[in-house]
Short mmCIF file of C-alpha atoms and ligand atoms in Angstrom, two decimals:
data_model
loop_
_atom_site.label_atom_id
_atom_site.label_comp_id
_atom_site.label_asym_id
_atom_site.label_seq_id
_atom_site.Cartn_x
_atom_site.Cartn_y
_atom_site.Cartn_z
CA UNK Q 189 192.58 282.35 -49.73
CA UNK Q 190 196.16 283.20 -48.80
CA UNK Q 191 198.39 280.53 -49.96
CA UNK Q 192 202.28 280.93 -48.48
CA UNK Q 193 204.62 278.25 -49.88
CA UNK Q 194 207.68 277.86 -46.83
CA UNK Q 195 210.65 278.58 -49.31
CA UNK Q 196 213.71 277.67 -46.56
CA UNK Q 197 216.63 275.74 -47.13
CA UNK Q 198 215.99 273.73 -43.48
CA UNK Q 199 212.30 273.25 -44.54
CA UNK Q 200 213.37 271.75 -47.16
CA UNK Q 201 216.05 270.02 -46.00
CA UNK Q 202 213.89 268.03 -43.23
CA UNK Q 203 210.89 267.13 -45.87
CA UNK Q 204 213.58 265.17 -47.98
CA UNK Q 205 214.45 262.88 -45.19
CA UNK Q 206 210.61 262.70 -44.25
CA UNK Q 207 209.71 261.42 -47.41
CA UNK Q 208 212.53 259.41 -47.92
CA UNK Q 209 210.56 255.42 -47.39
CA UNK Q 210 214.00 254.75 -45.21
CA UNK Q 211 212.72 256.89 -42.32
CA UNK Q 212 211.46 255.57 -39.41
CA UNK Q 213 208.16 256.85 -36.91
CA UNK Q 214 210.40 257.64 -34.34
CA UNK Q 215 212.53 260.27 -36.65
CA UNK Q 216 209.60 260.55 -38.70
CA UNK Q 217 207.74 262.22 -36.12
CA UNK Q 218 210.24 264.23 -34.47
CA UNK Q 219 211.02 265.72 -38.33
CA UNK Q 220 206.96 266.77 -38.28
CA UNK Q 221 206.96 268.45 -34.80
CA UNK Q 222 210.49 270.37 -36.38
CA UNK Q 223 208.87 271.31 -39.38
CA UNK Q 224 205.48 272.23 -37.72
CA UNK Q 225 207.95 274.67 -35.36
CA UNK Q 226 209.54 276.21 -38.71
CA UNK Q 227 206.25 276.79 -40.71
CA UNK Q 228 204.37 277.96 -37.22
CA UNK Q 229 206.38 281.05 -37.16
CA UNK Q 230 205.61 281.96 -41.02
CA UNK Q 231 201.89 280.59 -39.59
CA UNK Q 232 201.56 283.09 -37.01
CA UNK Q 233 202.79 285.78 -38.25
CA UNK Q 234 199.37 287.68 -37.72
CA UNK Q 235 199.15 286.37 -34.42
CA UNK Q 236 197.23 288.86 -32.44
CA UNK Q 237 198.81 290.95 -29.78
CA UNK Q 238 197.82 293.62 -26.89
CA UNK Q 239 200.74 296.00 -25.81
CA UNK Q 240 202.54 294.41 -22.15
CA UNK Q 241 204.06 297.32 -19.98
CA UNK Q 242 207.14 295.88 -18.63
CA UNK Q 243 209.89 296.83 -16.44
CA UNK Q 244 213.68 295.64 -17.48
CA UNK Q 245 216.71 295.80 -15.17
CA UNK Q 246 217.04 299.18 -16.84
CA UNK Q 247 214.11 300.77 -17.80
CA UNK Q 248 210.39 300.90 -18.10
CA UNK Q 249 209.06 299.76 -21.58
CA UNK Q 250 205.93 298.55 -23.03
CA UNK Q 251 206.43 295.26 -25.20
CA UNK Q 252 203.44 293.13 -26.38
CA UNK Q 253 201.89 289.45 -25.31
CA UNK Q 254 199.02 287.19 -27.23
CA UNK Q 255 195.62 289.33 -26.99
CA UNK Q 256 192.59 287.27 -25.33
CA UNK Q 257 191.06 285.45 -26.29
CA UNK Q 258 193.90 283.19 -26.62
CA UNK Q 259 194.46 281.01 -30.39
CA UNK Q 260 193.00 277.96 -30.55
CA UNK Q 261 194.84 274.91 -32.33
CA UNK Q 262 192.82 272.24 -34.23
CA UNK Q 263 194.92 269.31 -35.12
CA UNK Q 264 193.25 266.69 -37.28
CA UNK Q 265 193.44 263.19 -36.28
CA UNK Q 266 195.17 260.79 -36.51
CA UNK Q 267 197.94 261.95 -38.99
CA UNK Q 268 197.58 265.97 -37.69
CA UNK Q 269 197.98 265.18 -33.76
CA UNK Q 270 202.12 264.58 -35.11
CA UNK Q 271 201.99 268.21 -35.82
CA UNK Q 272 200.50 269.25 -32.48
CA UNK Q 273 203.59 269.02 -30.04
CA UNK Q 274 205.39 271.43 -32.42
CA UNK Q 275 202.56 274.30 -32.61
CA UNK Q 276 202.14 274.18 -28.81
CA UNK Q 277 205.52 274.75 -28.21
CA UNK Q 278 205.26 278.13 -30.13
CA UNK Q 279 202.09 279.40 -28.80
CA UNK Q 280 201.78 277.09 -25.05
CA UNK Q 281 198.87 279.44 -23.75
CA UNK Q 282 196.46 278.49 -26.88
CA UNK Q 283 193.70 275.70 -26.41
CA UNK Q 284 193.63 272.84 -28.60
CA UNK Q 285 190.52 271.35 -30.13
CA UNK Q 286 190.27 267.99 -31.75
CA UNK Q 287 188.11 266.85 -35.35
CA UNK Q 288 188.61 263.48 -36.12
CA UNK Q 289 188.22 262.62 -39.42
CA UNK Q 290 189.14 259.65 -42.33
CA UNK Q 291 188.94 259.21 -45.65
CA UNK Q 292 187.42 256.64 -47.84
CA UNK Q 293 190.32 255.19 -49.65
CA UNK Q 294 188.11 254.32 -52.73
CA UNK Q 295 185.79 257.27 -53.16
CA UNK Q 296 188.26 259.29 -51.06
CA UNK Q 297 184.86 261.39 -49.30
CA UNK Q 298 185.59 262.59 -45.96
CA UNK Q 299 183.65 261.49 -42.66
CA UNK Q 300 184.32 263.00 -39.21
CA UNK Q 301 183.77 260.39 -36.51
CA UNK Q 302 185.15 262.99 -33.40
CA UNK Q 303 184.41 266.55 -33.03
CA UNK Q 304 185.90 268.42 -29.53
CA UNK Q 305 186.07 271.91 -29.91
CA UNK Q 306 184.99 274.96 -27.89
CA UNK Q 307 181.71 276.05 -27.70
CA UNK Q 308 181.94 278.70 -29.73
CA UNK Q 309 185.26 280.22 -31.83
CA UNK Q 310 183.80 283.89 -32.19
CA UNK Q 311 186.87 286.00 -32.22
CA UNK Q 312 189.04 283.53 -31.62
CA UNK Q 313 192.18 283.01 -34.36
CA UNK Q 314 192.05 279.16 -35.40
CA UNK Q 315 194.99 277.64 -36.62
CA UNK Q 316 193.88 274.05 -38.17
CA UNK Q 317 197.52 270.94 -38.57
CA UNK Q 318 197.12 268.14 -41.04
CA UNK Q 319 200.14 267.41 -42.68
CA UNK Q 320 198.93 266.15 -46.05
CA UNK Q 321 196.28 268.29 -48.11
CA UNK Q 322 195.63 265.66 -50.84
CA UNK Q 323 192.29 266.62 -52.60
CA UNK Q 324 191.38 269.14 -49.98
CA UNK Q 325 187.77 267.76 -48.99
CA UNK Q 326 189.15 266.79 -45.19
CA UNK Q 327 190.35 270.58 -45.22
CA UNK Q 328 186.60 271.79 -46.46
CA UNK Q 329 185.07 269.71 -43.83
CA UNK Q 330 186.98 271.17 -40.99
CA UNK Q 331 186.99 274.66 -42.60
CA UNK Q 332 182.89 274.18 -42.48
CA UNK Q 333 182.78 273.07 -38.87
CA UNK Q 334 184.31 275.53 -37.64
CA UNK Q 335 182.74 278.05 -39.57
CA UNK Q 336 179.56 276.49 -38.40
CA UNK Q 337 180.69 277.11 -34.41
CA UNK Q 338 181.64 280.90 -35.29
CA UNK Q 339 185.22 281.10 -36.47
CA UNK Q 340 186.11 284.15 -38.84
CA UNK Q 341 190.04 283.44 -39.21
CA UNK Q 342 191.62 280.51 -40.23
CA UNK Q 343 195.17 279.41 -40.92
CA UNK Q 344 195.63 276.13 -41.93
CA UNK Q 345 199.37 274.59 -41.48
CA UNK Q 346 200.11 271.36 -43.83
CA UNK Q 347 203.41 269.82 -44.71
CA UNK Q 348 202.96 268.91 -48.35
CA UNK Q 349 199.65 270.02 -50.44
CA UNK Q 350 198.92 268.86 -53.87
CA UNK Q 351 198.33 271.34 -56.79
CA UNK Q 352 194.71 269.78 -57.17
CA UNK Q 353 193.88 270.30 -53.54
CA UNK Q 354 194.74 273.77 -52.94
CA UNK Q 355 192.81 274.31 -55.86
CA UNK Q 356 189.59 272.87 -54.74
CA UNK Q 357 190.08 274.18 -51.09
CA UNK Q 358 190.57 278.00 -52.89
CA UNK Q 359 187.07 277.38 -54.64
CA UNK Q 360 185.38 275.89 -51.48
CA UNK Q 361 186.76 278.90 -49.31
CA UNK Q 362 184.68 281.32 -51.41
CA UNK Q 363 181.67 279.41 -50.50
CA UNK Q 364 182.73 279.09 -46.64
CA UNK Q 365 182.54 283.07 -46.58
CA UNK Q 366 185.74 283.56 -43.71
CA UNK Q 367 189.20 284.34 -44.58
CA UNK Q 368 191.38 281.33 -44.47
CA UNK Q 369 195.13 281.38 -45.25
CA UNK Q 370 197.28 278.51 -46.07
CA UNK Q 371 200.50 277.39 -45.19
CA UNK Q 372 202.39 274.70 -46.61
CA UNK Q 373 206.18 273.07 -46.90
CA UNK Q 374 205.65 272.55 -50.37
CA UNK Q 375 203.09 271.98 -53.54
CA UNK Q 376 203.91 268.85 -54.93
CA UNK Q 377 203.87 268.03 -58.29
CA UNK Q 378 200.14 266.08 -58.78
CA UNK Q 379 198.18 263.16 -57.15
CA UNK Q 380 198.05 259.69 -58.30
CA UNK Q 381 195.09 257.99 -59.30
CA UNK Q 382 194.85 256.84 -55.96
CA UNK Q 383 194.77 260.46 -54.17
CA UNK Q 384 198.15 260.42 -53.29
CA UNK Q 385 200.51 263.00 -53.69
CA UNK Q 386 203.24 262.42 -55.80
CA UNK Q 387 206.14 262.41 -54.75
CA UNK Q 388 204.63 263.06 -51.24
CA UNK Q 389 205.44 260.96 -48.29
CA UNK Q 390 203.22 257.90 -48.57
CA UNK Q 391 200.34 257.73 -45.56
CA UNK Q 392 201.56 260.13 -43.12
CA UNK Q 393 199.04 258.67 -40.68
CA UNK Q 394 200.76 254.74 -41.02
CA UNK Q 395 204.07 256.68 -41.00
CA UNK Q 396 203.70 258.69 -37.77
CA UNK Q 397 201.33 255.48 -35.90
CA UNK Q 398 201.35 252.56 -38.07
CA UNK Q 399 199.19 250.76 -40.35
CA UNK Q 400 195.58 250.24 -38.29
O1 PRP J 86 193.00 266.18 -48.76
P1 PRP J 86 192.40 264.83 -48.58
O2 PRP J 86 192.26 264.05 -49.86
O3 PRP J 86 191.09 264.87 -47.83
O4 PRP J 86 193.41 263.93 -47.74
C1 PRP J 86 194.13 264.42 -46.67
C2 PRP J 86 193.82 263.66 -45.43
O5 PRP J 86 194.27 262.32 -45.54
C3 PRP J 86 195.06 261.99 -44.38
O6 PRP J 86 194.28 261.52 -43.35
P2 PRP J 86 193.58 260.08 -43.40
O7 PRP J 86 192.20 260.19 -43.95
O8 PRP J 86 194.49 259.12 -44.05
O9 PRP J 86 193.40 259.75 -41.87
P3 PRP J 86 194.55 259.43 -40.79
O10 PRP J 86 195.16 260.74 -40.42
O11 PRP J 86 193.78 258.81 -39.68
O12 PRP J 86 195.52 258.48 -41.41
C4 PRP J 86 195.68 263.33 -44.04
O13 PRP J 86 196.17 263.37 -42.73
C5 PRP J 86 194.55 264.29 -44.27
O14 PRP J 86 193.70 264.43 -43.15
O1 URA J 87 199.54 261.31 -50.00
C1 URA J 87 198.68 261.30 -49.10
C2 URA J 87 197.35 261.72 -49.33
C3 URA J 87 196.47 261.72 -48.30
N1 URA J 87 196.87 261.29 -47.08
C4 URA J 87 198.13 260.88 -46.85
O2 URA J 87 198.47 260.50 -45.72
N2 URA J 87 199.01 260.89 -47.87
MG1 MG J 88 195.98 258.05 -43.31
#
């Protein structure tokens, strides 16, 4: 697995007031779409593209638009749907698929309770949001679903990982059998005994929607 840690000073710059516990939803969530926007373009940087024979005010030229079939964008709910404004803007012709999925906050397993996607994601490029990638089993989940439906590129987009996590999700990937590449705002430092990550953000979910 391709890890890419977002090394900007703006990236950077945005996370601190997201984590800081004086930050709103309102700001909070307009911070994710902005930093969803910056690590999208380090995301799609292998984007696939067809050449587009054009004609300028001036001259013929040939430039190049998304190849079909068209990306599709897989935000998981609750916390990843604050991320999903931000990659559509970036790529507006790609469909979006939905897994909805929680954690148990004592044995912190993973169980999906809402699965939309296409039919099939042959050939298609995938690009999975969840902000938080805490001990990586909601990421292995998804990975394996949409394995399971055909997908053979993945490029997961999260706004703070722990060290632990991308660990496990780099072992799991060899198992999953696809390419999968990972990009992040930051690695944190570790996760607390609870299976947060420290420093983190808190529960990005509560923060973007409020405690349910
Ligand atoms: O790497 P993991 O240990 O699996 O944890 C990460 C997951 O936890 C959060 O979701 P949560 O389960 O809190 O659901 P929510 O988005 O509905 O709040 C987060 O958005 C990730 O999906
Ligand atoms: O720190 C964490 C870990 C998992 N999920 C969150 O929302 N925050
Ligand atoms: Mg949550």
């Amino acid at each position: 697995m391709q890890v890419h840690v977002a090394d900007h000073p703006l990236i950077k710059h945005k996370l601190t007031y997201l984590r800081d516990e004086r930050t709103d939803s309102p700001t909070f969530r307009r911070l994710a779409e902005e930093l969803v926007t910056l690590l999208a373009y380090e995301a799609t940087r292998e984007v696939r593209t067809e050449p587009f024979p054009i004609r300028t005010p001036v001259a013929e030229t040939t430039g190049v638009k998304l190849a079909n079939p068209k990306p599709v964008i897989v935000p998981i709910l609750r916390a990843g749907l604050g991320m999903l404004e931000g990659m559509v803007r970036l790529l507006p012709s790609a469909e979006v698929g939905f897994l909805g999925m929680v954690r148990d906050e004592e044995t912190l397993e993973v169980s999906a309770y809402a699965n939309r996607l296409p039919e099939t994601l042959r050939g298609r490029q995938v690009f999975v949001v969840d902000p938080m990638l805490a001990t990586g089993h909601t990421l292995v989940m998804a990975f394996e679903f949409l394995r399971d439906l055909g997908a053979d590129d993945i490029t997961a987009v999260c706004l703070l990982a722990a060290p632990e996590g991308i660990q496990n999700v780099q072992e799991a990937v060899k198992d999953i059998g696809i390419p999968v590449t990972l990009v992040v705002g930051s690695v944190d430092e570790r996760l607390d005994e609870r299976g947060y990550i420290v420093p983190g953000l808190g529960d990005a979910g509560d923060r973007l929607y409020g405690v349910v």
